[in-house]
mmCIF file of C-alpha atoms in Angstrom:
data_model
loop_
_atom_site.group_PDB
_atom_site.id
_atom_site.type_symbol
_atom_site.label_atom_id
_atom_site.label_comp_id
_atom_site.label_asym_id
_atom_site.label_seq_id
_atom_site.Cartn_x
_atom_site.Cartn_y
_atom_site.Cartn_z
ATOM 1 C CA UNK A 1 0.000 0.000 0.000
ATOM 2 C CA UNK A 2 1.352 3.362 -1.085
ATOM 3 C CA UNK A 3 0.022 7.037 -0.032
ATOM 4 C CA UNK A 4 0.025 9.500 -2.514
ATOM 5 C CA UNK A 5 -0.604 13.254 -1.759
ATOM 6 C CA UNK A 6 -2.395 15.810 -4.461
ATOM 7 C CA UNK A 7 -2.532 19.242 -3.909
ATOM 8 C CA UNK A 8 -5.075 21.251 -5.804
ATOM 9 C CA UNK A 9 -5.065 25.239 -5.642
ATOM 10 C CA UNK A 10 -8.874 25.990 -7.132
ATOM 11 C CA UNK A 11 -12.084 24.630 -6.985
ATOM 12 C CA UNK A 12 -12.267 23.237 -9.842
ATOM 13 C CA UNK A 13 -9.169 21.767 -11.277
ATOM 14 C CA UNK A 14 -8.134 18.277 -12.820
ATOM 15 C CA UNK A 15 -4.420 17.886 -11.202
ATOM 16 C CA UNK A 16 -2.159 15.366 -13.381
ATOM 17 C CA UNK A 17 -0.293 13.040 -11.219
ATOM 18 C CA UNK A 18 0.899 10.483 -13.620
ATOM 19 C CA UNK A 19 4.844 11.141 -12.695
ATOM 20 C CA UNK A 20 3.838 10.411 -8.653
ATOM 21 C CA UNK A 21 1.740 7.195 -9.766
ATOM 22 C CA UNK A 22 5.308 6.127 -12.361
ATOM 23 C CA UNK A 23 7.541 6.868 -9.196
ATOM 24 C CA UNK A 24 5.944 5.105 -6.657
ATOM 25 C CA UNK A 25 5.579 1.909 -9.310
ATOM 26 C CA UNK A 26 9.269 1.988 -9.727
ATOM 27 C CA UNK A 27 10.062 2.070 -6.223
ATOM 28 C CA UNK A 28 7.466 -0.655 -5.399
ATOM 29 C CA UNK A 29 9.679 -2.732 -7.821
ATOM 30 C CA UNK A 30 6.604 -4.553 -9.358
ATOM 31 C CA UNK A 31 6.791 -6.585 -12.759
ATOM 32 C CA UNK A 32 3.340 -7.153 -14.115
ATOM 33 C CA UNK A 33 -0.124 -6.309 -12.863
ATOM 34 C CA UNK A 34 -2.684 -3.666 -11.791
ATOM 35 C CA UNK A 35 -2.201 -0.086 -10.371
ATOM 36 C CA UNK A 36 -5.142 0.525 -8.452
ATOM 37 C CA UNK A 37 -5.635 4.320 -7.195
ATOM 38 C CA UNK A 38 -8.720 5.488 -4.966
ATOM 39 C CA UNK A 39 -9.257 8.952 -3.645
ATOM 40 C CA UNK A 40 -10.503 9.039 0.144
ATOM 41 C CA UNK A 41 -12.346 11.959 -0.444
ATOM 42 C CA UNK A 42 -16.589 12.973 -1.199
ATOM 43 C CA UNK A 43 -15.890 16.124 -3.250
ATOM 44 C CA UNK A 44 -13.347 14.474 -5.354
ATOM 45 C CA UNK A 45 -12.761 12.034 -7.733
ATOM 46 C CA UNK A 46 -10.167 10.084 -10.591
ATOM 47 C CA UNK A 47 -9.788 9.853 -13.874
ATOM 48 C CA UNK A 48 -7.548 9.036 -16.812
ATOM 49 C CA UNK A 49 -7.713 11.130 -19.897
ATOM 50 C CA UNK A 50 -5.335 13.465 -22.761
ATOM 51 C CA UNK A 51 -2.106 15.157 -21.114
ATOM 52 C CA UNK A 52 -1.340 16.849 -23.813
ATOM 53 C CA UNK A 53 -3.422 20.047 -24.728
ATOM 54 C CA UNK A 54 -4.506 21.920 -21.498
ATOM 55 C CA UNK A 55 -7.914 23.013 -23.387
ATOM 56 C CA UNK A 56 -9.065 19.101 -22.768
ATOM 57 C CA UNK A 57 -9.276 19.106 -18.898
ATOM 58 C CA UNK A 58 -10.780 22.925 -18.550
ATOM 59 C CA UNK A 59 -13.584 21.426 -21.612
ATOM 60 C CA UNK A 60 -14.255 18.917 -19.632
ATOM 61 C CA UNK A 61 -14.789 20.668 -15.735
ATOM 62 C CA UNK A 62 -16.471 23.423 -18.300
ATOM 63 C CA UNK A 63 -18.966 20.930 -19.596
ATOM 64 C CA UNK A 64 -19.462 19.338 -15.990
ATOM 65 C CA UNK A 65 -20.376 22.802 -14.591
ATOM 66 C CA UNK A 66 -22.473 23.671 -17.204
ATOM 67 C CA UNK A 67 -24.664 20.616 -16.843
ATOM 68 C CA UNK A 68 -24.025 20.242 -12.485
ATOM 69 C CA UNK A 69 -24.329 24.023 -11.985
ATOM 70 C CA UNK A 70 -22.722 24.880 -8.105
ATOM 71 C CA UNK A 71 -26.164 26.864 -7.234
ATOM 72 C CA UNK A 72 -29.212 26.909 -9.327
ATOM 73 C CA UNK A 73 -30.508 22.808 -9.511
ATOM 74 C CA UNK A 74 -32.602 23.468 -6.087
ATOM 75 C CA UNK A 75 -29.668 21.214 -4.030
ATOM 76 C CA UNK A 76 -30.456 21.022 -0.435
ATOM 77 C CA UNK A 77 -27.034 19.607 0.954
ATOM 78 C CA UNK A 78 -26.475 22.647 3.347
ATOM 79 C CA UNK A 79 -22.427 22.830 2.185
ATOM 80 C CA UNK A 80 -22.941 24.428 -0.814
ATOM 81 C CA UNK A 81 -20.594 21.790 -2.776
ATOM 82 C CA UNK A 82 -23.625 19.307 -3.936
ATOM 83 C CA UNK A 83 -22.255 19.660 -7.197
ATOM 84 C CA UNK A 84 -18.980 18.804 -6.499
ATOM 85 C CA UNK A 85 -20.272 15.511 -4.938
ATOM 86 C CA UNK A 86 -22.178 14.878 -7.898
ATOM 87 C CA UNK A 87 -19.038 15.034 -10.475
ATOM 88 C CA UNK A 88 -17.422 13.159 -7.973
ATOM 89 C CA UNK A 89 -19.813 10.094 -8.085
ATOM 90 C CA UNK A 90 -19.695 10.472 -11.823
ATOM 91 C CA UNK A 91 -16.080 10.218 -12.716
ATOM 92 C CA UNK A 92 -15.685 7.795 -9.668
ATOM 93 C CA UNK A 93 -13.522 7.490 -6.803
ATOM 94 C CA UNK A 94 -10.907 5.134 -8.425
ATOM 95 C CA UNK A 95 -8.883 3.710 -11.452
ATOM 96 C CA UNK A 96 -7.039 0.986 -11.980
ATOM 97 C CA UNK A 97 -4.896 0.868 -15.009
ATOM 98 C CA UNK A 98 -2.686 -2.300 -15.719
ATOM 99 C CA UNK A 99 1.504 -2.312 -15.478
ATOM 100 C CA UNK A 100 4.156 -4.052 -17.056
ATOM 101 C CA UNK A 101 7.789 -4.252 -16.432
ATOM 102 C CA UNK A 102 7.540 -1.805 -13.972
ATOM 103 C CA UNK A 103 5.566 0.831 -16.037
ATOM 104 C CA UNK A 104 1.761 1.950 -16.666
ATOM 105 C CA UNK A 105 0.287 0.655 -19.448
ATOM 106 C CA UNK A 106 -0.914 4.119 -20.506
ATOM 107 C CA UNK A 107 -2.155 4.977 -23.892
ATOM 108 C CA UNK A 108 0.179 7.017 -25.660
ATOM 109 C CA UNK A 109 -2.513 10.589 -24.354
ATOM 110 C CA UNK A 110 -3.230 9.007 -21.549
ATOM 111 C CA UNK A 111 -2.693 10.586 -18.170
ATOM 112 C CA UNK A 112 -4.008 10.153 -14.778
ATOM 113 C CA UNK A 113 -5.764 13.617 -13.140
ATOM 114 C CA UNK A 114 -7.302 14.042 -9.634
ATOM 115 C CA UNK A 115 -10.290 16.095 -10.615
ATOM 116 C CA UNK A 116 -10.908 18.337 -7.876
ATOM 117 C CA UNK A 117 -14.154 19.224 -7.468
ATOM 118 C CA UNK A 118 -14.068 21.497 -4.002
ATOM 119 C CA UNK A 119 -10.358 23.205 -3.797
ATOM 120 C CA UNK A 120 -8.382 23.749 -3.380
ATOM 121 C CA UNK A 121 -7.229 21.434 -0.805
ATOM 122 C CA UNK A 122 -4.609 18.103 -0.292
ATOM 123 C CA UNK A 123 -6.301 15.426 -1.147
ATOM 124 C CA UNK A 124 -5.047 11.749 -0.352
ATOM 125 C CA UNK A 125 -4.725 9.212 -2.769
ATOM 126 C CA UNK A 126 -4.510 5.046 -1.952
ATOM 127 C CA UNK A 127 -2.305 3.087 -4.065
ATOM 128 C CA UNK A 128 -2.702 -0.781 -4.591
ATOM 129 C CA UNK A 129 -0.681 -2.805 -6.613
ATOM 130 C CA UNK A 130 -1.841 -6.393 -7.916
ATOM 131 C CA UNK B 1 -16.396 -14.931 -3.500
ATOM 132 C CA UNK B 2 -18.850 -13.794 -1.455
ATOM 133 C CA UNK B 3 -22.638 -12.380 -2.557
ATOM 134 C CA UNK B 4 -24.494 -9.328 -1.466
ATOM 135 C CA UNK B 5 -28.272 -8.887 -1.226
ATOM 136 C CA UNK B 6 -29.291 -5.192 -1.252
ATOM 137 C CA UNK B 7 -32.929 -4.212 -0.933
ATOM 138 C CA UNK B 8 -34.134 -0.773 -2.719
ATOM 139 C CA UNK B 9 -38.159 0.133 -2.015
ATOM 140 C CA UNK B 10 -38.160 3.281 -4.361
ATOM 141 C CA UNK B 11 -37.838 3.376 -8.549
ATOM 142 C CA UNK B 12 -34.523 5.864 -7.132
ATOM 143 C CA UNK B 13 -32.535 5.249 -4.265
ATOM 144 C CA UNK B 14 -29.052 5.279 -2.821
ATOM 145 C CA UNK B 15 -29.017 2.425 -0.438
ATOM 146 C CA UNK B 16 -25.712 1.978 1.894
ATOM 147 C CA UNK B 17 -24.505 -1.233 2.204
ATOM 148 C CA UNK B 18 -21.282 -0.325 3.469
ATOM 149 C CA UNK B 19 -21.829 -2.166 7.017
ATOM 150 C CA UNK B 20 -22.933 -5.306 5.259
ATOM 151 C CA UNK B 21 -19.463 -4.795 3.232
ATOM 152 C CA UNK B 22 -17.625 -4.201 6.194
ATOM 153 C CA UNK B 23 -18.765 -7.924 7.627
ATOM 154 C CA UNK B 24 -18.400 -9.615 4.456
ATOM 155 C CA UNK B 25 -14.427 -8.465 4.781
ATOM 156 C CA UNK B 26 -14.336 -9.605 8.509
ATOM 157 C CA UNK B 27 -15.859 -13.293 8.224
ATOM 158 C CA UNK B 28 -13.281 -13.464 5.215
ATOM 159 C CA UNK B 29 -9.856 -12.722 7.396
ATOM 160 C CA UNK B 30 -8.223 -11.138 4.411
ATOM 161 C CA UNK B 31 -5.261 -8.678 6.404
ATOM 162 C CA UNK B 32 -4.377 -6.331 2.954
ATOM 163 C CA UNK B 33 -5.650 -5.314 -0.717
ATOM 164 C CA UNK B 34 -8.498 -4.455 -2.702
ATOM 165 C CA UNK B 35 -12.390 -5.044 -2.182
ATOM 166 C CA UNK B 36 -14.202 -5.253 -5.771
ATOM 167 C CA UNK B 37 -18.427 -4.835 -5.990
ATOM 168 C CA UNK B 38 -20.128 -5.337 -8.946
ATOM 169 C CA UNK B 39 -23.290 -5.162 -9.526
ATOM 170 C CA UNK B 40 -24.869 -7.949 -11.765
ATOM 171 C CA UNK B 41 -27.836 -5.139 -12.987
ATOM 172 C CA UNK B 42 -27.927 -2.891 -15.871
ATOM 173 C CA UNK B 43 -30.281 -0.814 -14.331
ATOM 174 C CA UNK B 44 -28.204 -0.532 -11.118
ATOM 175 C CA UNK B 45 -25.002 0.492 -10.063
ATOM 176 C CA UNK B 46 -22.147 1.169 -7.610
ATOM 177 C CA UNK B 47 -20.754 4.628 -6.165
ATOM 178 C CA UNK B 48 -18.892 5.566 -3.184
ATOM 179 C CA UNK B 49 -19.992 9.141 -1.802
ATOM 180 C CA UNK B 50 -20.827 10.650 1.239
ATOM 181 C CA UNK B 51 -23.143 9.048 3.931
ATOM 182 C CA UNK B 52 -23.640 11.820 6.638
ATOM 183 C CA UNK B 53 -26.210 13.807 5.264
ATOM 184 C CA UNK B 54 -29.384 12.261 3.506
ATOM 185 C CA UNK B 55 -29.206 15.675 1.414
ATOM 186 C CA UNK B 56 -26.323 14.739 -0.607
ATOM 187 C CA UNK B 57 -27.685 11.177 -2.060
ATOM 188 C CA UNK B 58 -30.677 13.296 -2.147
ATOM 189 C CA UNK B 59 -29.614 15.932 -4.842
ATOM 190 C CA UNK B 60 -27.726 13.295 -6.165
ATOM 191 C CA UNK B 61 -30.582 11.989 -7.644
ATOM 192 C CA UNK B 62 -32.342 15.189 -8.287
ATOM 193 C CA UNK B 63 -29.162 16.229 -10.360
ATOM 194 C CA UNK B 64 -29.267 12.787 -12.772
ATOM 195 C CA UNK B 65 -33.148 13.040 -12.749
ATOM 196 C CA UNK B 66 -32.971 16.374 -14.207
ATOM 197 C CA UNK B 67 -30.398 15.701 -16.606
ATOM 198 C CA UNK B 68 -31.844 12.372 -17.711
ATOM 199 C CA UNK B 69 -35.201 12.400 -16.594
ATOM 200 C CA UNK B 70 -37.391 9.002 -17.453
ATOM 201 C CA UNK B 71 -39.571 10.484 -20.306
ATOM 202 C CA UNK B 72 -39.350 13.406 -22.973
ATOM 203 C CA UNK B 73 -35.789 12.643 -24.452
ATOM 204 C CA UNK B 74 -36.831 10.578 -27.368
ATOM 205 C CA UNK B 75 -35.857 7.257 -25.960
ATOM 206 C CA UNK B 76 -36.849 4.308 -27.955
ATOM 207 C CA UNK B 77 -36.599 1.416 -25.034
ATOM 208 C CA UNK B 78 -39.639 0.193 -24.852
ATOM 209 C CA UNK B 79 -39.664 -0.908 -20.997
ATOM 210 C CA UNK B 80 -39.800 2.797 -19.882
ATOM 211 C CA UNK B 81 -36.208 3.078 -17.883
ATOM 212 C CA UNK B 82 -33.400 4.090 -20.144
ATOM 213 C CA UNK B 83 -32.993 6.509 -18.249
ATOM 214 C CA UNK B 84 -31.827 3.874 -15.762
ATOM 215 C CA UNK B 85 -29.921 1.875 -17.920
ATOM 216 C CA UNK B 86 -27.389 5.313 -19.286
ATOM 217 C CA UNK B 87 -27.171 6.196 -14.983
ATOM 218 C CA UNK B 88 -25.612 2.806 -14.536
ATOM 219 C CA UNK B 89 -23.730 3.525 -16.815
ATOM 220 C CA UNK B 90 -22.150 7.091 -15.877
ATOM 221 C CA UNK B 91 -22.120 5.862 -11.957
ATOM 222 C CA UNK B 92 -20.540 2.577 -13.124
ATOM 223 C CA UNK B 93 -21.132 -1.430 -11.980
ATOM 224 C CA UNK B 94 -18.305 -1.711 -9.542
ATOM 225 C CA UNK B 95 -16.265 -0.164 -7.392
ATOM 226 C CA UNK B 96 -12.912 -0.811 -5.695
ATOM 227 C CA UNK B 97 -11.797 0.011 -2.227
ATOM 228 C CA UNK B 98 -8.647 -0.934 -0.717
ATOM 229 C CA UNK B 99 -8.523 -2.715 2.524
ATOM 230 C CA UNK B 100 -5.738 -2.799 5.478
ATOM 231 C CA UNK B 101 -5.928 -4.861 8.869
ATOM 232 C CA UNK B 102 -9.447 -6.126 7.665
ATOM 233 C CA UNK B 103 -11.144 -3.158 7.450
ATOM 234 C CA UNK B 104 -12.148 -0.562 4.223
ATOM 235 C CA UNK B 105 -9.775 2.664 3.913
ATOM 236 C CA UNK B 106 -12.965 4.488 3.060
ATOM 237 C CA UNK B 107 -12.139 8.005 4.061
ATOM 238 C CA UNK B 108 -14.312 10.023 6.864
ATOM 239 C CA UNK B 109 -17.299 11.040 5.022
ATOM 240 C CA UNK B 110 -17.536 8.047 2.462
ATOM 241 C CA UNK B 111 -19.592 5.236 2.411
ATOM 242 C CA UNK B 112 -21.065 2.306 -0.410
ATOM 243 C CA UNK B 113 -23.825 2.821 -1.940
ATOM 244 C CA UNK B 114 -26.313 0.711 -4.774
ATOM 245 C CA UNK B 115 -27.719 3.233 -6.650
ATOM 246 C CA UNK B 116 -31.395 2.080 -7.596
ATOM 247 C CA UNK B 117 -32.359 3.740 -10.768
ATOM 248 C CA UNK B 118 -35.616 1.537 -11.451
ATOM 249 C CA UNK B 119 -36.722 -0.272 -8.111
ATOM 250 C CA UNK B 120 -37.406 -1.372 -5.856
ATOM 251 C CA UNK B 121 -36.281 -4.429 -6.122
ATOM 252 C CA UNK B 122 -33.281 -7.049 -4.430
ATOM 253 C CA UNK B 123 -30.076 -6.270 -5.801
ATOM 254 C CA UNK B 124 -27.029 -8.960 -6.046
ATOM 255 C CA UNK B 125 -23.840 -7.573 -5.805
ATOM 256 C CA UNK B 126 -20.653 -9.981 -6.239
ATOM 257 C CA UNK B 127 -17.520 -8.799 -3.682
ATOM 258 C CA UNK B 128 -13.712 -10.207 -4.521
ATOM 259 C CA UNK B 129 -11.403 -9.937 -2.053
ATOM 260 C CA UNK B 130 -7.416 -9.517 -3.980
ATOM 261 C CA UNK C 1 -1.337 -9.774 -20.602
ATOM 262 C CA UNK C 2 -3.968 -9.537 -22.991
ATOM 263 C CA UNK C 3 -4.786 -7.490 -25.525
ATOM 264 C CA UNK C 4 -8.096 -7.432 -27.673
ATOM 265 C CA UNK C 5 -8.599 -5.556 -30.433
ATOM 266 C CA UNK C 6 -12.222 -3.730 -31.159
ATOM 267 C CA UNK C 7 -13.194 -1.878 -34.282
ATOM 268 C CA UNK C 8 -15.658 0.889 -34.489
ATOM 269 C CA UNK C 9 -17.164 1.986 -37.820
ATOM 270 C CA UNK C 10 -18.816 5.219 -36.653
ATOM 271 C CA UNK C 11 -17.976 8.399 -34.550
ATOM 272 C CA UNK C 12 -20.292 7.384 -31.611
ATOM 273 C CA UNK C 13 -21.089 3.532 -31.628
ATOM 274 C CA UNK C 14 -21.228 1.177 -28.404
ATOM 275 C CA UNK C 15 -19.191 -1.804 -29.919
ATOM 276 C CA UNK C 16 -20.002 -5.204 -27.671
ATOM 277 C CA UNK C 17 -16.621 -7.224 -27.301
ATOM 278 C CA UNK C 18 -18.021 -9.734 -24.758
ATOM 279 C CA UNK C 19 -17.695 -12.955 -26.646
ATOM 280 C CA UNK C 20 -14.120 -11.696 -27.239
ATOM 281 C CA UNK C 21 -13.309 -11.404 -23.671
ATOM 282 C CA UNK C 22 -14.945 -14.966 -22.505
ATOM 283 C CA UNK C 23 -12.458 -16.468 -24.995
ATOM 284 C CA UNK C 24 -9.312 -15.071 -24.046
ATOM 285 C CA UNK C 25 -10.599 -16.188 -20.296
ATOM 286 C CA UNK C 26 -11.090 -19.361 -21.443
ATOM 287 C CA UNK C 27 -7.986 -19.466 -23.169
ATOM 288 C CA UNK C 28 -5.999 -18.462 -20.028
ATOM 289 C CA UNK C 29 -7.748 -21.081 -18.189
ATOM 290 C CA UNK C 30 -8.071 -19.167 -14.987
ATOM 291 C CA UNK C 31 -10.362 -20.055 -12.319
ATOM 292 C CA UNK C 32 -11.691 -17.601 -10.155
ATOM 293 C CA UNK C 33 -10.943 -13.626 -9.686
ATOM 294 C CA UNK C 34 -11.284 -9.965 -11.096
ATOM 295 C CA UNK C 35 -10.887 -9.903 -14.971
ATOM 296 C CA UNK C 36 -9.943 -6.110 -15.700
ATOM 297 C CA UNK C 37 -10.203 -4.422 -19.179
ATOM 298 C CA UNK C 38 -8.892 -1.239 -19.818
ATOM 299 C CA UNK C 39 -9.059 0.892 -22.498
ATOM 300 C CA UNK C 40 -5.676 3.163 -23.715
ATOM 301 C CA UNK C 41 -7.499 5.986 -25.318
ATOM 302 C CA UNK C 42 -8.986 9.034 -24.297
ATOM 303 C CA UNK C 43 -11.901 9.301 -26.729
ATOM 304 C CA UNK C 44 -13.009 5.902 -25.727
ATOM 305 C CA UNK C 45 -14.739 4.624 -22.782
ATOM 306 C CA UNK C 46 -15.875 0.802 -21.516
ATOM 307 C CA UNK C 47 -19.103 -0.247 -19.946
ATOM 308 C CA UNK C 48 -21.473 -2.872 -18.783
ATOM 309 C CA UNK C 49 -24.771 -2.217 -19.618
ATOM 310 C CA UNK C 50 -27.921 -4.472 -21.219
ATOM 311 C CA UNK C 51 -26.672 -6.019 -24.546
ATOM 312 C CA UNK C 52 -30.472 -7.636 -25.886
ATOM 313 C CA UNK C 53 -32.720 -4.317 -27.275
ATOM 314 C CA UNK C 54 -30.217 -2.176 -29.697
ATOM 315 C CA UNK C 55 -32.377 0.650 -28.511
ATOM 316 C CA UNK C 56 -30.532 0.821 -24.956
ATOM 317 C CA UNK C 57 -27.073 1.448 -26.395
ATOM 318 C CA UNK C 58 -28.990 3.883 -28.952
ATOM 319 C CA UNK C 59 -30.965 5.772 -26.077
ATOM 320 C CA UNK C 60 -27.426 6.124 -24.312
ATOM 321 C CA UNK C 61 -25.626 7.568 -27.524
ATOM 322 C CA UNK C 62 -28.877 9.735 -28.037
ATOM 323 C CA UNK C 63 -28.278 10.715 -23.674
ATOM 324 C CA UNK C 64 -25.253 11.519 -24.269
ATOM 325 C CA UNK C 65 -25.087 13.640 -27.488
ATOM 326 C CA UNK C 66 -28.079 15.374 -25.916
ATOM 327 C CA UNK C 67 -26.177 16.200 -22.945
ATOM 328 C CA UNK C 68 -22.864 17.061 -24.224
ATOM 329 C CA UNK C 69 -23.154 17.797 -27.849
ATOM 330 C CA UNK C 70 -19.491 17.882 -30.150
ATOM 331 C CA UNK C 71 -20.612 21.629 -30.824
ATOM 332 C CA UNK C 72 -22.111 24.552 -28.784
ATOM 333 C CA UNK C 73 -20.918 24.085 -25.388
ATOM 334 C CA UNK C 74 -17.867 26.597 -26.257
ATOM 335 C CA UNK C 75 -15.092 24.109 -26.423
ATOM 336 C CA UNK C 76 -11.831 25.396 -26.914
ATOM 337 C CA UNK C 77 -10.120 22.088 -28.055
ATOM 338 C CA UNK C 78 -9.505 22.112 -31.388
ATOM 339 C CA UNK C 79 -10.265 19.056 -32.479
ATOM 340 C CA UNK C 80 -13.718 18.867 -32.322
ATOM 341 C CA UNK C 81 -13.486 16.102 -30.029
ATOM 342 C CA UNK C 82 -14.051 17.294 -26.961
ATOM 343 C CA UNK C 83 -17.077 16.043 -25.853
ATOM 344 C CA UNK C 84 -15.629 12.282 -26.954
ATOM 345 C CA UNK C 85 -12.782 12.954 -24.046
ATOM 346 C CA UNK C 86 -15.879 14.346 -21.242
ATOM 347 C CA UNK C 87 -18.061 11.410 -22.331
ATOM 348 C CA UNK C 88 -15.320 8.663 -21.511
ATOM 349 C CA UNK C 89 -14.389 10.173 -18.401
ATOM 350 C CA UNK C 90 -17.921 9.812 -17.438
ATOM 351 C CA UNK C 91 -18.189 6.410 -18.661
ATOM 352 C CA UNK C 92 -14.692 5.546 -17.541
ATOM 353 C CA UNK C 93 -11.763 4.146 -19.264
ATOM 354 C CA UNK C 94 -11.975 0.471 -17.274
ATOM 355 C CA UNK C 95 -14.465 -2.501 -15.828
ATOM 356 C CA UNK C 96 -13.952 -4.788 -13.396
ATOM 357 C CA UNK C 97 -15.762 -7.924 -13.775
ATOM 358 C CA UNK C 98 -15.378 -10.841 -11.325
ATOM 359 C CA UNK C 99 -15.228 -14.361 -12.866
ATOM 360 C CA UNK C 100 -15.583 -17.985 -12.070
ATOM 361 C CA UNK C 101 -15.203 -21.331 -12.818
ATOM 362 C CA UNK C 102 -13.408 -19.250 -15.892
ATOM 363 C CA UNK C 103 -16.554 -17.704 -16.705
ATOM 364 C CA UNK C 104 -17.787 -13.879 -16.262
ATOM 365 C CA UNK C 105 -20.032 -13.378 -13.615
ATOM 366 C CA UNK C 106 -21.915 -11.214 -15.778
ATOM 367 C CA UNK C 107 -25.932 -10.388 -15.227
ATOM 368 C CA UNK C 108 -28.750 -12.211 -17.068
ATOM 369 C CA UNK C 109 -28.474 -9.003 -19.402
ATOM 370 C CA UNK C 110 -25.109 -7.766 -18.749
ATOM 371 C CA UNK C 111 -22.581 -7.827 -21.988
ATOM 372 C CA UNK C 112 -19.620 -5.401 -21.793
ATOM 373 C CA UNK C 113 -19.203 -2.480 -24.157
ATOM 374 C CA UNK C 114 -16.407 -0.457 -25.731
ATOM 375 C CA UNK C 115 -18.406 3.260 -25.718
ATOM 376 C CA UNK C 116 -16.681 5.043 -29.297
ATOM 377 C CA UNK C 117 -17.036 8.433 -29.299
ATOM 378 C CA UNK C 118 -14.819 9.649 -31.565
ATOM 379 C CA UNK C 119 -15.099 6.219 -34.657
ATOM 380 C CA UNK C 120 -14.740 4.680 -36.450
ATOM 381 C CA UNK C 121 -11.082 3.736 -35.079
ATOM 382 C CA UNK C 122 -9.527 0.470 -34.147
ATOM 383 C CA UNK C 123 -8.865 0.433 -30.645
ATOM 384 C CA UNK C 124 -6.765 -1.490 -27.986
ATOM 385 C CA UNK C 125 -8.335 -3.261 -24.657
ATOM 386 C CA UNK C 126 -5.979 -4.056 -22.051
ATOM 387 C CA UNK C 127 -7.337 -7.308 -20.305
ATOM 388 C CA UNK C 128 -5.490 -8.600 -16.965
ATOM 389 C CA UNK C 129 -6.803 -11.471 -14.780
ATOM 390 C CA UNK C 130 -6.170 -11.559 -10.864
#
């Protein structure tokens, strides 16, 4: 079991870790198998998607806020981050992505983001390995 | 293996099952890894959010009804619950949580929910312990 | 290690690969565990969802394009895919399906999916058994 800490500066804000999740794998020493991250958090969740062109991650919390609006759906959750629990559920709290020799078997966009949905904060992030 | 029985009474409802989960991992004596649910539903699924207030499963709910709401987008299906079918979907069949010293690393506010998109009904869920 | 190949022939199409995926289990002649697929793009998703009326995949495409349509939403991406990368976030880039007796444990009307939202493409399925 490996700890991994992400720290987010906005609200809204998909944080690439993909370099922490690499070092970790190395260090662990593991051929073969499957990386399994879960975020311990409500307001925030995981996923795995381009690295490459900024634009992609602010479309997509864009698109989320446009449909999951952070006042306006008649939310009753007292916290004022209803939304944010909502995106969570919907990317989900984990991913697991398989390894070989040591390295993710990432596509060759691929990259894995903390999407933080209430920041910014450090968030905690369980690794498993397979 | 072990099998999960999960009663919903309402066409939409987060039930938590996380105490259920919690035993399931005790009987089985397993000290470290990961706990997989899946849900063997397509109408069904899996999500890990938070279980303090009732208002945040609440507008949970009220957030996916009012983006996919049962009739009036065209839908085809002819049993009257696609809109269940695509919230599976987006929430997901199964979810994995690690596990140390027998017991779920949920963090403070989380818990394990079936979310019942067209009960109610009894719900199987399949839990792997690796 | 396994890899599968699965071929879309439009830009949104839910392609089922489960036949596919019972073979190669078959073929590695495991017994019981977590069969994991995952996919290495980032305009591609996977899912389980009901794989007997062609109108449930249809009414999820139709959700979908509804919700997050490729133009409109004031995307800045530009390749007019963005809403392909938001919509396999939110359907997620991996499954986890438990099997048995080297056999899915899949639901009466479960098959599993590979979402295209940006087709028709050839993609690549990562498959690992534990």
């Amino acid at each position: 079991m490996h700890v991994i800490k992400v720290r987010s500066h906005q609200r809204e804000e998909l944080v690439e870790f993909t370099d922490q999740v690499e070092e970790k794998l190395k260090e662990a020493g593991a051929g073969e198998g499957v990386c399994f991250l879960y975020v311990q958090h409500t307001t925030a969740g995981l996923t795995v998607n381009e690295n490459a062109d900024p634009d992609v991650p602010r479309d997509m919390l864009h698109a989320l806020r446009t449909l999951i609006p952070q006042h306006g759906m008649g939310f009753r959750h007292g916290e004022e981050n209803s939304d944010a629990h909502i995106k969570a559920s919907l990317v989900g709290t984990s991913v697991s992505i398989p390894f070989k020799d040591g390295k993710l078997l990432l596509g060759r966009w691929q990259g894995v983001f903390l999407c933080e949905f209430d920041g910014g904060r450090e968030r905690q992030v369980i690794m498993m390995l397979r």
